[in-house]
Amino acid sequence: GQQLNQSPQSMFIQEGEDVSMNCTSSSIFNTWLWYKQDPGEGPVLLIALYKAGELTSNGRLTAQFGITRKDSFLNISASIPSDVGIYFCAGSPNSGGSNYKLTFGKGTLLTVNP
Amino acid sequence: KAGVTQTPRYLIKTRGQQVTLSCSPISGHRSVSWYQQTPGQGLQFLFEYFSETQRNKGNFPGRFSGRQFSNSRSEMNVSTLELGDSALYLCASREPYTDTQYFGPGTRLTVL
C-alpha cells in the first residue's frame, strides 16, 4: 500500500528561526495537504496543493507540491511560540473521485523556544 | 460557514459498554470520514460515508460501525469496548470534487 515518510520526526528551534519539513511518497499523489494539530484537538488544514510544482503560501507558511508528484515540502518562516504543535502531511492519488482515502504522514513535532 | 462539529468532546466508558459518537459536517459536504488517533498508531482510517452509503472502510473489527443520515450528519458506534479503544476519534468532511478534508475537534474516548 501507499506509504508516506515524513521528516523530521521532531524539531527544536529558537523563536525567529525558519523551519522546513517534508513528506515523500512511494507512489504518485494528485493532492497534498498540510495540517497542524494542537494537543487534544483535531488537525487544522493549513495548505492544500493540487498541481505538480504548485507553490502556495498562507501567511508565514509556504508549501510546495513536488514536480515528481511524490513529495511535498512545508516551510515556516520566522517561527513564533504559537507554531508549536504537530504538523501532518497527507496525500491522495485521486482528485475528488469516489475511490478515495487520504494517507497521512506520522507527523513532525515542532517545539519553539522563546 | 461553521466547521465540522463533534459531540461529545469527552467520554469515559468501561470495558464491555458501547458508545455512539456524532459528527456534523460542514454545510454542503456530503462525504464524512472517521479516524482513530492514538500515540502509538497515529491517524488510522475507519470508514467513509457518502450519501448515506459506506464507500470505503479501513482495517478495523466489526465492533466499529457507522452510519450517515440524509442531512449528511454521521454517527460512529463502537460496541463491546476494549481498553485499546481509548483514543481520539476524529471526524472529517470532504470538500466536494476535491480530496481536501476538514477535521472536527475530536471526541476523546477513555475506556476504563
mmCIF file of C-alpha atoms in Angstrom:
data_model
loop_
_atom_site.group_PDB
_atom_site.id
_atom_site.type_symbol
_atom_site.label_atom_id
_atom_site.label_comp_id
_atom_site.label_asym_id
_atom_site.label_seq_id
_atom_site.Cartn_x
_atom_site.Cartn_y
_atom_site.Cartn_z
ATOM 1 C CA GLY A 1 0.000 0.000 0.000
ATOM 2 C CA GLN A 2 0.907 3.640 -0.119
ATOM 3 C CA GLN A 3 3.425 4.923 2.382
ATOM 4 C CA LEU A 4 4.227 8.446 3.409
ATOM 5 C CA ASN A 5 7.561 9.238 5.009
ATOM 6 C CA GLN A 6 7.528 12.496 6.905
ATOM 7 C CA SER A 7 10.690 14.067 8.264
ATOM 8 C CA PRO A 8 11.985 15.146 10.589
ATOM 9 C CA GLN A 9 10.067 13.418 13.382
ATOM 10 C CA SER A 10 10.733 16.340 15.710
ATOM 11 C CA MET A 11 12.379 19.731 15.692
ATOM 12 C CA PHE A 12 13.562 22.041 18.461
ATOM 13 C CA ILE A 13 14.142 25.584 17.260
ATOM 14 C CA GLN A 14 14.542 29.093 18.594
ATOM 15 C CA GLU A 15 11.865 31.707 18.072
ATOM 16 C CA GLY A 16 12.514 33.594 14.841
ATOM 17 C CA GLU A 17 14.138 30.684 13.028
ATOM 18 C CA ASP A 18 12.811 29.213 9.801
ATOM 19 C CA VAL A 19 11.580 25.617 9.675
ATOM 20 C CA SER A 20 11.403 23.077 6.876
ATOM 21 C CA MET A 21 9.752 19.679 6.823
ATOM 22 C CA ASN A 22 8.902 17.304 4.023
ATOM 23 C CA CYS A 23 6.989 14.235 3.006
ATOM 24 C CA THR A 24 7.820 11.652 0.394
ATOM 25 C CA SER A 25 5.515 9.061 -1.067
ATOM 26 C CA SER A 26 6.145 5.655 -2.571
ATOM 27 C CA SER A 27 3.623 6.462 -5.290
ATOM 28 C CA ILE A 28 2.270 9.421 -7.204
ATOM 29 C CA PHE A 29 -0.190 11.722 -5.458
ATOM 30 C CA ASN A 30 -2.551 14.257 -7.024
ATOM 31 C CA THR A 31 -3.400 16.043 -3.793
ATOM 32 C CA TRP A 32 -1.125 17.100 -0.942
ATOM 33 C CA LEU A 33 -2.452 18.561 2.285
ATOM 34 C CA TRP A 34 -0.695 20.009 5.316
ATOM 35 C CA TYR A 35 -2.310 20.112 8.746
ATOM 36 C CA LYS A 36 -1.359 21.380 12.204
ATOM 37 C CA GLN A 37 -2.648 19.710 15.335
ATOM 38 C CA ASP A 38 -2.599 21.075 18.857
ATOM 39 C CA PRO A 39 -2.799 18.654 21.811
ATOM 40 C CA GLY A 40 -6.280 17.213 22.245
ATOM 41 C CA GLU A 41 -7.665 18.995 19.203
ATOM 42 C CA GLY A 42 -8.395 17.976 15.640
ATOM 43 C CA PRO A 43 -5.948 18.736 12.816
ATOM 44 C CA VAL A 44 -6.451 22.120 11.193
ATOM 45 C CA LEU A 45 -5.912 22.423 7.451
ATOM 46 C CA LEU A 46 -3.052 24.814 6.659
ATOM 47 C CA ILE A 47 -2.477 24.455 2.927
ATOM 48 C CA ALA A 48 -3.934 22.336 0.127
ATOM 49 C CA LEU A 49 -1.985 21.624 -3.082
ATOM 50 C CA TYR A 50 -3.484 20.212 -6.264
ATOM 51 C CA LYS A 51 -0.904 20.616 -9.064
ATOM 52 C CA ALA A 52 2.663 19.434 -9.527
ATOM 53 C CA GLY A 53 5.064 22.311 -8.973
ATOM 54 C CA GLU A 54 2.431 24.394 -7.188
ATOM 55 C CA LEU A 55 3.787 26.745 -4.531
ATOM 56 C CA THR A 56 1.208 28.121 -2.100
ATOM 57 C CA SER A 57 1.561 30.454 0.862
ATOM 58 C CA ASN A 58 -0.601 31.029 3.919
ATOM 59 C CA GLY A 59 0.926 33.834 5.955
ATOM 60 C CA ARG A 60 4.318 32.675 7.156
ATOM 61 C CA LEU A 61 3.706 29.176 5.797
ATOM 62 C CA THR A 62 4.696 28.068 2.318
ATOM 63 C CA ALA A 63 4.146 24.620 0.858
ATOM 64 C CA GLN A 64 5.148 23.113 -2.441
ATOM 65 C CA PHE A 65 3.852 20.179 -4.474
ATOM 66 C CA GLY A 66 6.929 18.384 -5.815
ATOM 67 C CA ILE A 67 7.266 18.096 -9.590
ATOM 68 C CA THR A 68 7.698 14.316 -9.327
ATOM 69 C CA ARG A 69 4.288 14.192 -7.578
ATOM 70 C CA LYS A 70 5.926 12.056 -4.907
ATOM 71 C CA ASP A 71 6.898 14.723 -2.418
ATOM 72 C CA SER A 72 5.840 17.926 -0.733
ATOM 73 C CA PHE A 73 7.525 20.495 1.479
ATOM 74 C CA LEU A 74 6.302 22.856 4.178
ATOM 75 C CA ASN A 75 8.303 25.854 5.286
ATOM 76 C CA ILE A 76 7.542 28.128 8.240
ATOM 77 C CA SER A 77 9.354 31.430 8.326
ATOM 78 C CA ALA A 78 10.181 33.472 11.422
ATOM 79 C CA SER A 79 8.716 30.944 13.862
ATOM 80 C CA ILE A 80 6.786 32.108 16.914
ATOM 81 C CA PRO A 81 5.811 30.212 20.085
ATOM 82 C CA SER A 82 2.273 29.513 18.849
ATOM 83 C CA ASP A 83 3.730 27.499 15.957
ATOM 84 C CA VAL A 84 4.279 24.693 18.470
ATOM 85 C CA GLY A 85 2.360 21.569 17.567
ATOM 86 C CA ILE A 86 2.376 18.512 15.349
ATOM 87 C CA TYR A 87 2.405 19.050 11.600
ATOM 88 C CA PHE A 88 0.989 16.334 9.374
ATOM 89 C CA CYS A 89 1.189 15.861 5.667
ATOM 90 C CA ALA A 90 -1.483 13.914 3.843
ATOM 91 C CA GLY A 91 -1.801 12.824 0.272
ATOM 92 C CA SER A 92 -4.201 11.201 -2.114
ATOM 93 C CA PRO A 93 -3.670 9.637 -5.548
ATOM 94 C CA ASN A 94 -7.134 10.788 -6.573
ATOM 95 C CA SER A 95 -8.742 14.128 -7.267
ATOM 96 C CA GLY A 96 -12.218 14.165 -5.867
ATOM 97 C CA GLY A 97 -13.181 10.681 -7.033
ATOM 98 C CA SER A 98 -15.177 8.085 -5.177
ATOM 99 C CA ASN A 99 -12.292 5.691 -4.513
ATOM 100 C CA TYR A 100 -10.710 7.976 -2.034
ATOM 101 C CA LYS A 101 -8.616 7.619 1.096
ATOM 102 C CA LEU A 102 -6.044 10.018 2.417
ATOM 103 C CA THR A 103 -2.687 8.654 3.522
ATOM 104 C CA PHE A 104 -1.129 10.506 6.443
ATOM 105 C CA GLY A 105 2.457 11.017 7.489
ATOM 106 C CA LYS A 106 3.374 10.276 11.095
ATOM 107 C CA GLY A 107 3.825 13.945 11.892
ATOM 108 C CA THR A 108 6.583 16.400 12.801
ATOM 109 C CA LEU A 109 6.561 17.644 16.388
ATOM 110 C CA LEU A 110 7.701 21.258 16.438
ATOM 111 C CA THR A 111 8.923 22.912 19.607
ATOM 112 C CA VAL A 112 9.760 26.611 19.596
ATOM 113 C CA ASN A 113 11.887 28.036 22.375
ATOM 114 C CA PRO A 114 11.022 31.681 23.094
ATOM 115 C CA LYS B 1 -19.560 28.777 7.377
ATOM 116 C CA ALA B 2 -19.474 26.628 10.519
ATOM 117 C CA GLY B 3 -16.786 23.965 10.759
ATOM 118 C CA VAL B 4 -17.110 20.283 11.493
ATOM 119 C CA THR B 5 -18.645 19.659 14.903
ATOM 120 C CA GLN B 6 -18.369 16.553 17.033
ATOM 121 C CA THR B 7 -20.193 15.543 20.169
ATOM 122 C CA PRO B 8 -19.454 14.733 22.848
ATOM 123 C CA ARG B 9 -15.927 16.109 23.233
ATOM 124 C CA TYR B 10 -15.038 13.774 26.074
ATOM 125 C CA LEU B 11 -16.383 10.399 27.074
ATOM 126 C CA ILE B 12 -15.468 7.857 29.740
ATOM 127 C CA LYS B 13 -16.770 4.314 29.432
ATOM 128 C CA THR B 14 -15.972 0.941 30.927
ATOM 129 C CA ARG B 15 -14.997 -2.244 29.150
ATOM 130 C CA GLY B 16 -17.889 -4.048 27.531
ATOM 131 C CA GLN B 17 -20.027 -0.962 27.108
ATOM 132 C CA GLN B 18 -20.896 0.573 23.783
ATOM 133 C CA VAL B 19 -20.595 4.165 22.648
ATOM 134 C CA THR B 20 -22.030 6.378 19.915
ATOM 135 C CA LEU B 21 -20.217 9.437 18.629
ATOM 136 C CA SER B 22 -21.786 12.117 16.480
ATOM 137 C CA CYS B 23 -20.421 14.313 13.703
ATOM 138 C CA SER B 24 -21.968 17.177 11.749
ATOM 139 C CA PRO B 25 -20.043 18.049 8.572
ATOM 140 C CA ILE B 26 -19.555 21.448 7.023
ATOM 141 C CA SER B 27 -22.678 22.575 5.207
ATOM 142 C CA GLY B 28 -22.649 21.258 1.638
ATOM 143 C CA HIS B 29 -20.149 18.486 2.364
ATOM 144 C CA ARG B 30 -21.634 15.064 1.711
ATOM 145 C CA SER B 31 -18.610 12.894 2.477
ATOM 146 C CA VAL B 32 -17.735 12.140 6.090
ATOM 147 C CA SER B 33 -14.733 10.088 7.200
ATOM 148 C CA TRP B 34 -13.861 8.784 10.640
ATOM 149 C CA TYR B 35 -10.379 8.269 12.057
ATOM 150 C CA GLN B 36 -8.912 6.848 15.221
ATOM 151 C CA GLN B 37 -5.822 8.583 16.555
ATOM 152 C CA THR B 38 -3.548 7.076 19.204
ATOM 153 C CA PRO B 39 0.025 7.991 20.161
ATOM 154 C CA GLY B 40 1.346 4.641 19.026
ATOM 155 C CA GLN B 41 -0.556 4.151 15.774
ATOM 156 C CA GLY B 42 -1.108 7.691 14.590
ATOM 157 C CA LEU B 43 -4.119 8.503 12.414
ATOM 158 C CA GLN B 44 -5.932 5.397 11.243
ATOM 159 C CA PHE B 45 -8.810 5.465 8.794
ATOM 160 C CA LEU B 46 -12.014 3.820 9.983
ATOM 161 C CA PHE B 47 -14.550 4.423 7.213
ATOM 162 C CA GLU B 48 -16.037 6.963 4.854
ATOM 163 C CA TYR B 49 -19.690 7.677 4.183
ATOM 164 C CA PHE B 50 -21.150 9.460 1.189
ATOM 165 C CA SER B 51 -24.849 9.985 0.593
ATOM 166 C CA GLU B 52 -25.752 7.592 3.424
ATOM 167 C CA THR B 53 -23.594 4.785 1.973
ATOM 168 C CA GLN B 54 -20.351 3.437 3.334
ATOM 169 C CA ARG B 55 -17.923 3.882 0.476
ATOM 170 C CA ASN B 56 -14.558 2.960 1.969
ATOM 171 C CA LYS B 57 -13.530 1.017 5.035
ATOM 172 C CA GLY B 58 -10.291 0.645 6.971
ATOM 173 C CA ASN B 59 -8.953 -2.399 8.792
ATOM 174 C CA PHE B 60 -10.961 -2.305 11.982
ATOM 175 C CA PRO B 61 -13.048 -5.086 13.553
ATOM 176 C CA GLY B 62 -16.789 -5.243 13.094
ATOM 177 C CA ARG B 63 -17.278 -3.703 16.548
ATOM 178 C CA PHE B 64 -16.718 -0.381 14.811
ATOM 179 C CA SER B 65 -19.648 0.700 12.704
ATOM 180 C CA GLY B 66 -21.149 3.870 11.404
ATOM 181 C CA ARG B 67 -23.991 5.411 9.528
ATOM 182 C CA GLN B 68 -24.888 8.600 7.774
ATOM 183 C CA PHE B 69 -28.206 10.370 7.689
ATOM 184 C CA SER B 70 -29.906 12.203 4.842
ATOM 185 C CA ASN B 71 -28.657 15.546 6.191
ATOM 186 C CA SER B 72 -25.063 14.178 5.972
ATOM 187 C CA ARG B 73 -24.679 14.005 9.736
ATOM 188 C CA SER B 74 -22.867 10.848 10.740
ATOM 189 C CA GLU B 75 -22.607 8.632 13.787
ATOM 190 C CA MET B 76 -19.982 6.113 14.750
ATOM 191 C CA ASN B 77 -20.672 3.247 17.118
ATOM 192 C CA VAL B 78 -18.229 1.058 18.983
ATOM 193 C CA SER B 79 -19.674 -1.982 20.709
ATOM 194 C CA THR B 80 -18.128 -4.139 23.432
ATOM 195 C CA LEU B 81 -15.477 -1.567 24.261
ATOM 196 C CA GLU B 82 -11.925 -2.679 24.973
ATOM 197 C CA LEU B 83 -9.161 -0.824 26.771
ATOM 198 C CA GLY B 84 -7.332 -0.427 23.472
ATOM 199 C CA ASP B 85 -10.232 1.582 22.052
ATOM 200 C CA SER B 86 -9.159 4.557 24.149
ATOM 201 C CA ALA B 87 -8.262 7.194 21.576
ATOM 202 C CA LEU B 88 -9.124 10.489 19.982
ATOM 203 C CA TYR B 89 -11.829 9.857 17.374
ATOM 204 C CA LEU B 90 -11.824 12.364 14.571
ATOM 205 C CA CYS B 91 -14.450 13.080 12.002
ATOM 206 C CA ALA B 92 -13.640 14.882 8.773
ATOM 207 C CA SER B 93 -15.822 16.210 5.999
ATOM 208 C CA ARG B 94 -14.631 16.420 2.456
ATOM 209 C CA GLU B 95 -14.926 19.382 0.154
ATOM 210 C CA PRO B 96 -16.968 18.433 -2.944
ATOM 211 C CA TYR B 97 -14.961 17.469 -6.049
ATOM 212 C CA THR B 98 -11.652 17.544 -4.158
ATOM 213 C CA ASP B 99 -9.787 15.309 -1.727
ATOM 214 C CA THR B 100 -9.485 18.106 0.830
ATOM 215 C CA GLN B 101 -10.736 17.161 4.278
ATOM 216 C CA TYR B 102 -11.597 19.372 7.207
ATOM 217 C CA PHE B 103 -11.436 17.835 10.654
ATOM 218 C CA GLY B 104 -13.617 18.315 13.671
ATOM 219 C CA PRO B 105 -12.210 18.847 17.173
ATOM 220 C CA GLY B 106 -12.480 15.153 18.002
ATOM 221 C CA THR B 107 -14.020 13.060 20.757
ATOM 222 C CA ARG B 108 -11.632 11.846 23.430
ATOM 223 C CA LEU B 109 -12.796 8.367 24.463
ATOM 224 C CA THR B 110 -11.350 6.789 27.570
ATOM 225 C CA VAL B 111 -12.160 3.154 28.314
ATOM 226 C CA LEU B 112 -11.588 2.027 31.897
#
